[in-house]
Short mmCIF file of C-alpha atoms and ligand atoms in Angstrom, two decimals:
data_model
loop_
_atom_site.label_atom_id
_atom_site.label_comp_id
_atom_site.label_asym_id
_atom_site.label_seq_id
_atom_site.Cartn_x
_atom_site.Cartn_y
_atom_site.Cartn_z
CA MET A 1 118.91 69.70 150.24
CA ASN A 2 120.35 73.14 151.16
CA PHE A 3 121.35 75.06 148.08
CA LYS A 4 124.29 77.27 148.48
CA ILE A 5 125.64 79.62 145.91
CA ASN A 6 129.33 79.44 145.34
CA PRO A 7 130.66 82.65 146.61
CA LEU A 8 132.72 83.19 143.41
CA ILE A 9 129.41 82.69 141.41
CA ALA A 10 127.65 85.16 143.64
CA CYS A 11 130.30 87.60 143.23
CA ILE A 12 130.32 87.55 139.36
CA LEU A 13 126.44 86.98 138.85
CA PRO A 14 125.63 90.72 139.18
CA PHE A 15 128.19 91.55 136.56
CA PHE A 16 126.84 88.77 134.33
CA THR A 17 123.38 90.06 134.75
CA LEU A 18 124.39 93.51 133.95
CA PHE A 19 126.43 92.26 130.94
CA SER A 20 123.46 90.21 129.75
CA CYS A 21 121.02 93.24 130.22
CA THR A 22 123.33 95.52 128.18
CA GLN A 23 123.59 92.73 125.55
CA ASN A 24 119.72 92.57 125.53
CA LYS A 25 119.46 96.25 125.39
CA LYS A 26 121.96 96.32 122.45
CA THR A 27 119.86 93.57 120.55
CA GLU A 28 116.84 95.81 121.21
CA GLU A 29 118.50 98.92 119.90
CA VAL A 30 119.61 97.12 116.84
CA LYS A 31 116.16 96.02 116.33
CA LYS A 32 114.51 99.42 116.36
CA PRO A 33 112.66 99.75 113.16
CA ASN A 34 113.22 102.28 110.51
CA ILE A 35 110.10 104.63 110.21
CA ILE A 36 109.13 106.18 106.90
CA ILE A 37 106.06 108.39 106.52
CA VAL A 38 105.16 108.48 102.99
CA TYR A 39 103.03 111.67 102.73
CA ILE A 40 101.30 112.15 99.53
CA ASP A 41 99.92 115.81 98.62
CA ASP A 42 96.24 115.92 97.99
CA LEU A 43 95.50 112.24 97.38
CA GLY A 44 91.83 111.29 97.95
CA TYR A 45 90.32 108.33 99.61
CA GLY A 46 89.33 106.92 96.15
CA ASP A 47 92.53 107.72 94.30
CA VAL A 48 94.24 104.46 95.00
CA GLY A 49 93.50 101.13 93.23
CA PHE A 50 92.79 99.21 96.46
CA GLN A 51 90.13 101.79 97.25
CA GLY A 52 88.42 101.75 93.87
CA ALA A 53 90.42 104.00 91.54
CA LYS A 54 89.36 103.84 87.96
CA GLY A 55 91.31 105.22 84.90
CA VAL A 56 94.68 104.65 86.56
CA SER A 57 96.29 101.88 88.30
CA THR A 58 98.50 101.91 91.27
CA PRO A 59 100.09 98.46 91.52
CA ASN A 60 102.94 99.52 93.86
CA ILE A 61 100.58 101.07 96.42
CA ASP A 62 98.27 98.11 96.14
CA ALA A 63 100.95 95.81 96.96
CA LEU A 64 101.75 97.71 100.09
CA ALA A 65 98.07 97.72 101.01
CA LYS A 66 97.68 93.97 100.26
CA ASN A 67 100.76 93.15 102.48
CA GLY A 68 99.90 95.86 105.08
CA LEU A 69 97.17 97.04 107.24
CA VAL A 70 94.67 99.33 105.64
CA PHE A 71 92.79 101.72 107.68
CA THR A 72 89.27 102.57 106.38
CA ASP A 73 88.87 105.55 108.87
CA GLY A 74 92.35 106.95 108.89
CA HIS A 75 92.63 110.74 108.88
CA CYS A 76 94.90 113.62 108.39
CA SER A 77 94.21 116.42 110.92
CA ALA A 78 92.86 119.02 108.42
CA SER A 79 91.60 119.21 104.97
CA THR A 80 94.52 121.59 103.83
CA CYS A 81 98.29 121.06 103.79
CA THR A 82 99.96 123.46 106.26
CA PRO A 83 97.60 122.56 109.17
CA SER A 84 97.79 118.77 108.57
CA ARG A 85 101.57 118.94 108.41
CA TYR A 86 101.75 121.15 111.56
CA SER A 87 99.73 118.54 113.55
CA LEU A 88 101.78 115.67 112.24
CA LEU A 89 104.99 117.17 113.40
CA THR A 90 103.85 118.72 116.60
CA GLY A 91 101.05 116.55 117.82
CA SER A 92 98.80 119.56 118.47
CA TYR A 93 95.72 120.49 116.56
CA ALA A 94 96.49 123.17 114.00
CA PHE A 95 93.75 125.64 115.31
CA ARG A 96 95.79 126.02 118.50
CA ASN A 97 98.25 127.88 116.41
CA ASN A 98 95.88 129.27 113.78
CA ALA A 99 97.66 127.27 111.19
CA ALA A 100 96.44 127.92 107.60
CA ILE A 101 97.82 127.67 104.11
CA LEU A 102 100.95 129.64 103.99
CA PRO A 103 102.40 131.74 101.36
CA GLY A 104 105.80 130.70 99.89
CA ASP A 105 107.68 133.48 101.92
CA ALA A 106 106.10 132.74 105.31
CA PRO A 107 108.24 132.49 108.42
CA LEU A 108 108.60 129.21 110.25
CA LEU A 109 105.25 128.21 111.72
CA ILE A 110 106.60 125.81 114.40
CA ASP A 111 108.27 127.32 117.64
CA THR A 112 111.79 125.92 117.67
CA ASN A 113 111.29 125.33 121.40
CA LYS A 114 108.60 122.97 120.85
CA THR A 115 109.32 119.16 120.95
CA THR A 116 108.58 117.98 117.45
CA MET A 117 108.13 114.29 116.33
CA PRO A 118 111.61 114.26 114.54
CA ALA A 119 113.30 115.73 117.67
CA MET A 120 111.75 113.04 119.85
CA LEU A 121 113.00 110.48 117.42
CA GLN A 122 116.47 111.93 117.41
CA LYS A 123 116.60 111.43 121.03
CA ALA A 124 115.49 107.72 120.39
CA GLY A 125 118.67 107.46 118.37
CA TYR A 126 117.09 108.01 114.95
CA LYS A 127 118.88 109.83 112.04
CA THR A 128 116.10 111.99 110.68
CA ALA A 129 115.31 113.49 107.41
CA VAL A 130 112.66 115.35 105.49
CA ILE A 131 112.67 115.18 101.79
CA GLY A 132 110.15 116.95 99.58
CA LYS A 133 107.36 119.36 100.24
CA TRP A 134 107.67 121.50 103.45
CA HIS A 135 105.00 124.28 103.56
CA LEU A 136 105.47 125.11 107.09
CA GLY A 137 107.36 128.36 106.46
CA LEU A 138 111.13 129.21 106.77
CA GLY A 139 113.21 131.95 108.69
CA ASN A 140 112.20 134.46 111.24
CA GLY A 141 110.51 136.92 108.99
CA TYR A 142 112.18 138.21 105.91
CA ILE A 143 113.92 135.42 103.96
CA ASP A 144 117.12 136.24 102.21
CA TRP A 145 117.33 133.17 99.76
CA ASN A 146 120.77 133.90 98.93
CA LYS A 147 122.16 133.39 102.68
CA THR A 148 121.77 130.76 105.26
CA ILE A 149 117.90 130.10 105.49
CA SER A 150 117.21 129.30 109.20
CA PRO A 151 115.25 128.42 111.17
CA GLY A 152 113.75 125.64 109.41
CA PRO A 153 113.44 121.70 109.71
CA ASN A 154 117.06 121.55 110.81
CA GLU A 155 116.14 123.51 113.85
CA LEU A 156 113.11 121.27 114.57
CA GLY A 157 115.00 118.03 114.70
CA PHE A 158 115.67 116.95 111.28
CA ASP A 159 119.37 116.04 110.64
CA TYR A 160 118.79 116.32 106.89
CA SER A 161 116.48 118.31 104.66
CA PHE A 162 115.97 118.73 101.00
CA LEU A 163 112.90 120.83 100.49
CA VAL A 164 110.30 122.17 98.03
CA PRO A 165 109.99 125.28 100.25
CA ALA A 166 106.23 125.68 100.05
CA THR A 167 104.13 124.09 97.17
CA LEU A 168 104.86 123.59 93.42
CA ASP A 169 102.54 126.36 92.63
CA ARG A 170 104.31 128.93 94.78
CA VAL A 171 107.63 130.76 94.18
CA PRO A 172 110.50 130.34 94.61
CA CYS A 173 110.84 127.24 92.42
CA VAL A 174 114.06 126.13 93.89
CA PHE A 175 115.28 123.35 96.14
CA VAL A 176 116.53 124.18 99.67
CA GLU A 177 119.07 121.70 101.16
CA ASN A 178 120.01 122.17 104.76
CA HIS A 179 119.72 126.06 104.95
CA HIS A 180 120.84 126.68 101.35
CA VAL A 181 119.30 127.10 97.80
CA VAL A 182 120.74 124.30 95.74
CA ASN A 183 122.85 125.33 92.72
CA LEU A 184 122.40 129.11 93.34
CA ASP A 185 124.80 131.24 91.38
CA PRO A 186 125.63 134.14 93.65
CA LYS A 187 125.91 136.37 90.68
CA ASP A 188 122.24 135.76 90.04
CA PRO A 189 120.58 136.36 93.51
CA ILE A 190 116.88 135.37 94.20
CA LYS A 191 114.31 137.76 95.12
CA VAL A 192 110.80 136.94 96.12
CA ASP A 193 107.77 139.13 96.33
CA TYR A 194 104.22 138.07 96.88
CA ASN A 195 102.72 141.43 95.98
CA LYS A 196 104.59 143.02 93.12
CA ASP A 197 106.03 141.77 89.80
CA LEU A 198 109.82 141.90 90.00
CA GLY A 199 109.99 141.96 86.25
CA ALA A 200 112.70 139.45 85.66
CA TYR A 201 110.64 136.69 84.35
CA PRO A 202 107.43 136.85 82.24
CA ASN A 203 104.16 136.40 83.94
CA GLY A 204 101.21 134.39 82.94
CA LEU A 205 98.69 137.31 82.64
CA GLU A 206 100.81 139.08 80.13
CA GLU A 207 102.35 136.18 78.11
CA PRO A 208 99.95 133.37 78.13
CA GLN A 209 101.58 132.04 74.93
CA LEU A 210 104.59 130.95 77.12
CA LEU A 211 102.48 128.52 79.14
CA LYS A 212 102.25 124.70 79.03
CA PHE A 213 98.74 125.07 80.28
CA GLY A 214 96.58 128.01 81.33
CA ALA A 215 95.83 129.01 84.99
CA ASP A 216 93.43 131.23 87.02
CA LYS A 217 94.41 134.56 88.19
CA GLN A 218 95.99 133.72 91.38
CA HIS A 219 98.26 131.25 89.58
CA SER A 220 99.25 133.61 86.93
CA ASN A 221 102.23 135.40 88.39
CA THR A 222 105.92 134.52 87.58
CA ILE A 223 106.33 131.93 84.79
CA ILE A 224 108.79 129.13 85.61
CA ASN A 225 109.46 126.17 83.25
CA GLY A 226 106.49 127.17 81.24
CA ILE A 227 104.15 127.26 84.12
CA SER A 228 102.79 130.35 85.88
CA ARG A 229 102.82 130.35 89.68
CA ILE A 230 101.41 132.07 92.76
CA GLY A 231 103.97 134.93 93.63
CA PHE A 232 106.80 136.61 91.86
CA MET A 233 110.43 135.82 91.93
CA SER A 234 113.67 136.98 90.06
CA GLY A 235 117.16 135.53 89.72
CA GLY A 236 118.14 131.97 90.65
CA LYS A 237 118.19 130.82 87.14
CA SER A 238 120.70 127.98 87.68
CA ALA A 239 118.63 126.88 90.73
CA LEU A 240 115.24 126.54 89.33
CA TRP A 241 113.57 123.20 89.30
CA LYS A 242 112.04 121.36 86.25
CA ASP A 243 108.68 120.01 87.41
CA GLU A 244 108.99 117.03 85.02
CA ASP A 245 112.15 115.98 86.88
CA MET A 246 110.88 116.28 90.38
CA ALA A 247 109.91 112.75 91.22
CA LYS A 248 113.31 111.56 90.01
CA VAL A 249 115.18 114.25 91.97
CA LEU A 250 113.43 113.53 95.26
CA MET A 251 113.90 109.70 94.75
CA GLY A 252 117.51 110.30 94.31
CA LYS A 253 117.73 112.22 97.49
CA VAL A 254 115.77 109.45 99.26
CA ASN A 255 118.19 106.85 97.91
CA ASN A 256 121.20 108.59 99.11
CA PHE A 257 119.65 109.05 102.58
CA LEU A 258 118.85 105.32 102.70
CA SER A 259 122.30 104.35 101.65
CA GLU A 260 124.02 106.69 104.26
CA ASN A 261 121.80 105.29 106.92
CA LYS A 262 121.33 101.62 106.48
CA GLU A 263 123.43 100.67 109.41
CA ASN A 264 121.44 102.93 111.88
CA PRO A 265 117.74 103.44 112.69
CA PHE A 266 116.29 106.23 110.59
CA PHE A 267 113.25 108.39 110.33
CA LEU A 268 112.32 109.69 106.97
CA TYR A 269 109.57 112.11 106.21
CA PHE A 270 109.11 111.54 102.44
CA SER A 271 106.88 114.32 101.55
CA PHE A 272 105.59 114.06 98.00
CA THR A 273 104.91 116.92 95.61
CA ASP A 274 102.46 114.62 93.71
CA ILE A 275 99.53 115.04 93.02
CA HIS A 276 99.38 118.72 93.91
CA VAL A 277 98.96 121.28 90.97
CA PRO A 278 100.52 122.11 88.81
CA ARG A 279 100.55 118.63 87.56
CA ALA A 280 103.41 118.14 85.09
CA PRO A 281 104.43 114.60 85.38
CA ASN A 282 107.51 113.02 83.75
CA GLU A 283 106.95 111.98 80.03
CA MET A 284 107.32 108.41 81.23
CA PHE A 285 103.81 108.53 82.70
CA LYS A 286 102.26 110.43 79.71
CA ASP A 287 98.79 108.89 79.09
CA LYS A 288 99.48 106.21 81.73
CA SER A 289 95.91 107.08 82.81
CA THR A 290 92.80 108.00 81.00
CA MET A 291 92.43 111.15 83.25
CA GLY A 292 95.01 113.41 81.84
CA SER A 293 97.85 114.79 84.15
CA ARG A 294 96.06 114.36 87.45
CA GLY A 295 95.82 110.50 86.73
CA ASP A 296 99.32 110.47 85.21
CA ASP A 297 100.57 112.17 88.37
CA ILE A 298 98.93 109.32 90.32
CA ALA A 299 100.80 106.88 88.18
CA GLN A 300 104.07 108.82 88.82
CA MET A 301 103.47 108.86 92.46
CA ASP A 302 102.79 104.92 92.31
CA TRP A 303 106.14 104.63 90.63
CA SER A 304 107.88 106.63 93.30
CA VAL A 305 106.44 104.20 95.86
CA GLY A 306 107.72 101.17 93.75
CA GLU A 307 111.21 102.74 93.68
CA LEU A 308 111.16 103.35 97.49
CA MET A 309 110.35 99.60 97.89
CA LYS A 310 112.85 98.58 95.62
CA ALA A 311 115.53 100.73 97.21
CA LEU A 312 114.65 99.37 100.71
CA LYS A 313 114.71 95.75 99.44
CA SER A 314 118.14 96.29 97.62
CA LYS A 315 119.65 97.74 100.75
CA GLY A 316 118.21 94.92 103.04
CA LEU A 317 115.99 97.38 104.81
CA ASP A 318 112.52 96.00 103.65
CA LYS A 319 111.64 93.78 106.57
CA ASN A 320 112.43 96.15 109.51
CA THR A 321 111.06 99.33 108.24
CA LEU A 322 107.67 100.58 109.33
CA ILE A 323 106.13 102.53 106.47
CA ILE A 324 103.12 104.71 106.95
CA PHE A 325 101.46 105.71 103.73
CA THR A 326 99.02 108.51 103.72
CA SER A 327 98.00 111.96 102.42
CA ASP A 328 98.01 115.56 103.79
CA ASN A 329 94.42 116.35 102.79
CA GLY A 330 91.60 115.12 100.52
CA PRO A 331 91.34 115.34 96.66
CA VAL A 332 90.67 118.34 94.47
CA LEU A 333 90.24 118.37 90.59
CA ASN A 334 90.55 121.85 89.46
CA ASP A 335 92.87 123.61 91.90
CA GLY A 336 93.92 126.65 89.44
CA TYR A 337 95.28 125.25 86.30
CA ASP A 338 93.63 124.13 82.98
CA ASP A 339 94.78 120.52 83.31
CA LYS A 340 91.44 118.87 82.35
CA ALA A 341 91.16 117.12 85.77
CA GLU A 342 87.44 117.77 85.90
CA GLU A 343 86.80 116.96 82.06
CA LEU A 344 88.60 113.68 81.97
CA VAL A 345 87.77 112.20 85.51
CA GLY A 346 85.14 109.90 84.02
CA ASP A 347 83.61 107.60 86.56
CA HIS A 348 86.69 107.73 88.87
CA LYS A 349 85.73 108.95 92.34
CA PRO A 350 88.58 110.85 93.94
CA GLY A 351 86.95 110.84 97.29
CA GLY A 352 85.40 107.38 97.01
CA PRO A 353 81.98 107.18 98.69
CA LEU A 354 82.72 110.15 100.82
CA LYS A 355 81.45 113.66 100.48
CA GLY A 356 83.41 116.75 99.95
CA GLY A 357 87.32 116.89 99.34
CA LYS A 358 90.13 119.26 99.90
CA TYR A 359 89.18 122.36 101.78
CA SER A 360 85.92 120.58 103.05
CA ILE A 361 84.78 119.65 106.57
CA TYR A 362 83.08 116.71 105.15
CA GLU A 363 84.68 113.23 105.45
CA ALA A 364 86.72 113.39 102.08
CA GLY A 365 88.49 116.48 103.50
CA THR A 366 90.38 114.41 106.03
CA ARG A 367 89.72 110.76 105.51
CA VAL A 368 92.57 109.72 103.37
CA PRO A 369 94.17 106.48 102.11
CA THR A 370 96.02 105.20 105.08
CA VAL A 371 98.25 102.05 105.17
CA VAL A 372 100.61 100.71 107.78
CA TYR A 373 103.13 98.49 106.34
CA TRP A 374 105.85 96.62 108.50
CA PRO A 375 106.29 92.87 107.40
CA GLU A 376 108.00 91.70 110.51
CA LYS A 377 105.29 92.94 112.89
CA VAL A 378 102.02 93.97 111.22
CA LYS A 379 99.64 91.25 109.80
CA PRO A 380 98.05 92.10 106.53
CA GLY A 381 94.22 93.26 106.89
CA THR A 382 91.84 95.81 107.31
CA SER A 383 91.11 98.09 110.27
CA GLU A 384 88.12 100.30 110.96
CA ALA A 385 89.87 101.88 113.98
CA LEU A 386 89.58 105.64 113.99
CA VAL A 387 93.13 107.07 113.71
CA ASN A 388 94.63 110.43 113.02
CA GLN A 389 98.13 111.56 111.92
CA VAL A 390 98.17 113.88 114.97
CA ASP A 391 98.55 110.52 117.01
CA LEU A 392 101.61 109.38 115.26
CA PHE A 393 103.87 111.42 117.55
CA ALA A 394 102.62 109.72 120.69
CA SER A 395 102.43 106.36 119.08
CA LEU A 396 105.94 106.50 117.64
CA ALA A 397 107.17 107.75 121.03
CA LYS A 398 105.75 104.70 122.56
CA LEU A 399 107.10 102.45 119.87
CA THR A 400 110.66 103.85 120.38
CA GLY A 401 110.40 104.02 124.28
CA GLN A 402 110.46 107.80 124.56
CA LYS A 403 108.54 109.39 127.40
CA LEU A 404 106.86 112.67 126.49
CA ALA A 405 106.54 115.74 128.86
CA PRO A 406 103.02 116.71 129.69
CA LYS A 407 103.28 119.82 127.31
CA ASP A 408 104.46 117.79 124.52
CA ALA A 409 102.24 116.73 121.62
CA PRO A 410 99.06 117.79 123.78
CA ASP A 411 96.37 116.50 121.20
CA SER A 412 98.46 113.15 120.35
CA PHE A 413 96.96 109.95 121.57
CA ASP A 414 99.03 106.70 121.74
CA VAL A 415 97.13 104.41 119.22
CA LEU A 416 100.16 102.26 118.58
CA ASP A 417 98.21 98.97 119.22
CA ALA A 418 95.56 99.89 116.71
CA LEU A 419 98.40 101.04 114.21
CA LEU A 420 100.11 97.58 114.57
CA GLY A 421 96.83 95.70 114.31
CA LYS A 422 96.84 94.57 117.77
CA SER A 423 93.69 96.48 118.75
CA LYS A 424 90.56 96.96 116.83
CA THR A 425 89.89 100.37 118.29
CA GLY A 426 91.71 103.70 117.98
CA ARG A 427 90.24 107.05 119.29
CA ASP A 428 86.65 107.39 120.47
CA VAL A 429 86.60 111.13 119.91
CA MET A 430 88.46 113.09 117.31
CA LEU A 431 88.58 116.71 115.86
CA GLU A 432 88.50 117.23 112.10
CA GLU A 433 89.62 120.71 110.89
CA GLY A 434 88.56 122.51 107.85
CA PHE A 435 87.20 126.04 107.52
CA THR A 436 85.18 125.15 110.61
CA LEU A 437 85.64 122.36 113.07
CA ALA A 438 83.94 118.93 113.39
CA LEU A 439 83.92 116.18 115.89
CA ARG A 440 83.84 112.56 115.38
CA ASP A 441 82.43 110.44 118.36
CA ASN A 442 82.81 106.98 116.99
CA ASN A 443 80.56 106.94 113.99
CA TRP A 444 78.83 110.15 114.90
CA LYS A 445 79.97 113.30 113.18
CA PHE A 446 79.14 116.87 114.37
CA ILE A 447 80.00 119.86 112.13
CA ALA A 448 80.16 123.05 114.09
CA PRO A 449 78.02 125.97 112.60
CA GLN A 450 79.89 128.69 110.83
CA SER A 451 78.75 132.12 109.95
CA LYS A 452 81.35 132.76 107.27
CA PRO A 453 79.92 131.76 103.96
CA THR A 454 81.75 129.43 101.46
CA PRO A 455 84.41 131.62 99.73
CA ASN A 456 83.69 132.03 95.89
CA TRP A 457 86.84 130.50 94.90
CA LEU A 458 85.76 127.42 96.56
CA LYS A 459 82.19 127.47 95.27
CA ASN A 460 83.81 127.22 91.82
CA LYS A 461 85.38 123.97 92.53
CA ASN A 462 82.34 121.81 92.99
CA ILE A 463 83.52 120.76 96.27
CA ALA A 464 80.80 120.94 99.31
CA SER A 465 82.58 122.99 101.79
CA GLY A 466 80.32 121.93 104.77
CA LEU A 467 80.07 125.50 105.97
CA GLN A 468 76.41 126.21 107.21
CA GLU A 469 75.08 128.56 109.70
CA THR A 470 73.33 125.81 111.70
CA PRO A 471 74.79 122.56 113.24
CA GLN A 472 75.11 119.43 111.28
CA LEU A 473 74.98 115.85 112.59
CA PHE A 474 75.50 112.66 110.80
CA ASP A 475 75.49 108.83 111.47
CA LEU A 476 78.31 107.65 109.38
CA LYS A 477 77.48 104.04 110.09
CA SER A 478 74.30 104.15 107.98
CA ASP A 479 75.02 107.48 106.10
CA ILE A 480 78.89 107.46 105.14
CA SER A 481 78.25 110.04 102.44
CA GLU A 482 76.75 112.61 105.02
CA THR A 483 73.42 113.11 103.23
CA LYS A 484 70.89 113.22 106.19
CA ASN A 485 71.53 116.01 108.80
CA LEU A 486 70.10 114.68 112.15
CA ALA A 487 70.99 117.72 114.04
CA ALA A 488 67.25 118.71 114.51
CA THR A 489 66.00 115.28 115.11
CA ASN A 490 68.66 114.18 117.45
CA LYS A 491 69.30 117.48 119.20
CA GLN A 492 70.61 115.82 122.48
CA LYS A 493 73.42 114.07 120.61
CA ALA A 494 74.14 117.30 118.64
CA ASP A 495 74.37 119.25 121.81
CA GLU A 496 76.45 116.62 123.67
CA MET A 497 79.09 116.73 120.79
CA ALA A 498 78.88 120.51 120.62
CA ALA A 499 79.88 120.55 124.26
CA ILE A 500 82.74 118.11 123.90
CA LEU A 501 84.01 120.05 120.92
CA ASN A 502 84.02 123.28 122.90
CA LYS A 503 85.87 121.55 125.74
CA ILE A 504 88.79 120.49 123.27
CA LYS A 505 88.73 124.13 121.92
CA THR A 506 89.27 125.55 125.39
CA GLN A 507 91.70 122.94 126.80
C1 LIG B 9 95.50 127.66 97.62
C2 LIG B 9 95.73 127.72 96.12
C3 LIG B 9 95.79 126.21 95.63
C4 LIG B 9 96.76 125.46 96.42
C5 LIG B 9 96.36 125.64 97.96
C6 LIG B 9 97.41 124.86 98.84
C7 LIG B 9 94.50 129.61 95.21
C8 LIG B 9 93.21 130.23 94.67
N1 LIG B 9 94.56 128.38 95.43
O1 LIG B 9 95.40 128.97 98.08
O2 LIG B 9 95.99 126.33 94.38
O3 LIG B 9 98.04 125.94 96.33
O4 LIG B 9 96.42 126.94 98.36
O5 LIG B 9 97.26 123.59 98.79
O6 LIG B 9 95.51 130.38 95.35
S1 LIG B 9 97.94 122.73 99.84
O7 LIG B 9 97.66 121.30 99.53
O8 LIG B 9 99.28 123.08 100.02
O9 LIG B 9 97.06 122.98 101.17
CA1 LIG B 10 97.96 119.19 100.14
#
């Protein structure tokens, strides 16, 4: 039989197809998942219940882990904050920009001409926000905290920002919301100086009786809220934060952002201040752990995660939101304040079975709790895939259908299939950054020699820095705690990895 298309149908068919395509596209667009990166500060591999925490329980995070995909080899890019955050947002390794821990009055570290992860997601139709710790610098040089503070996150692709500008232990102790210090009284202007005391507030060295807890010399400058900080400030009394209210304030801002954006896809970089020093949790969490304020801070952090999940559920956002829970670097106990973190740790192991911690090139420096949770798409389970936060840029670009230009996110690999549990493998080769560089090649780990010795301040922390004048090679499959240096016995492998590392450095 000869089949002939009716001319009228033939005429309207292309329009119909076009219409149904647009419809499909619309449905696709509606289905774009919301994306939340829950970024904890200084949380170690072993600091969560599902990875063996003792002395504190983390029921909300454990529920996320139970119903999500847990990565046992998930990494931040570096063992300190600024470099990890730089990599997360730019998809570049931090050493390419010499990114290191910044003072609280440093200029913006990321070039505003660079394509960032939030800018890429904006292009994909997302409303974007950063709420919490920033620590990537603000402004072009000198910051006048009393005027418009720019450039900053809003110039890098975030539609909304509510920031702790640097760290909890650095002045100024005020929030910056979209270019402006919150609650600033113009009659009481803020000044910040990292070298000389401005005299307006007492300092920790001269008036230790005013302190809630003692601190080392670096953390003994201006006292704000009974806690001495790094750096000096004056003015801004009405704008000062209260550490004990921090978790609630940040959660309030998160709640507002979720309410305002529940009808459209959003990207939220929820950047916690817990569990970084100074640790002054809300009284709700007092003695929730047996480990003093570091443990209580973990409990507070877990509470925030629970509040986030409740907020998502109440707004009907719990199913189609992809949550990535992780940390910016490994754990540290004593980081400058007398908060008894070392004395009270008991048999809790902040880095789990891993060696080192914050500041270290050993595994505990960058291997951190990592969970991907997305009830609609990701099956619960455990993955041994090697993944790095530097890869989130390319992976989220893939997820949201964005094409990257060759110069964008140069170190970011698309590991989306691993993140969604569709593939068991992530990267083969990956850089780790500390005060030297290391390379992972599957389960092999090579640490580049470093002639600079471990700084004294780090020696006092009981954290193995990993800095040695000769190369180190470990087989993590049989030696997860990096105890047997095989560089001499397997020189061929060490040389091969040194060569790959050099190639990455010069790319
Ligand atoms: C260090 C601080 C430390 C902490 C760290 C940044 C001293 C001796 N130590 O310089 O307390 O603030 O910077 O931590 O000043 S991070 O998680 O933001 O990288
Ligand atoms: Ca940190």
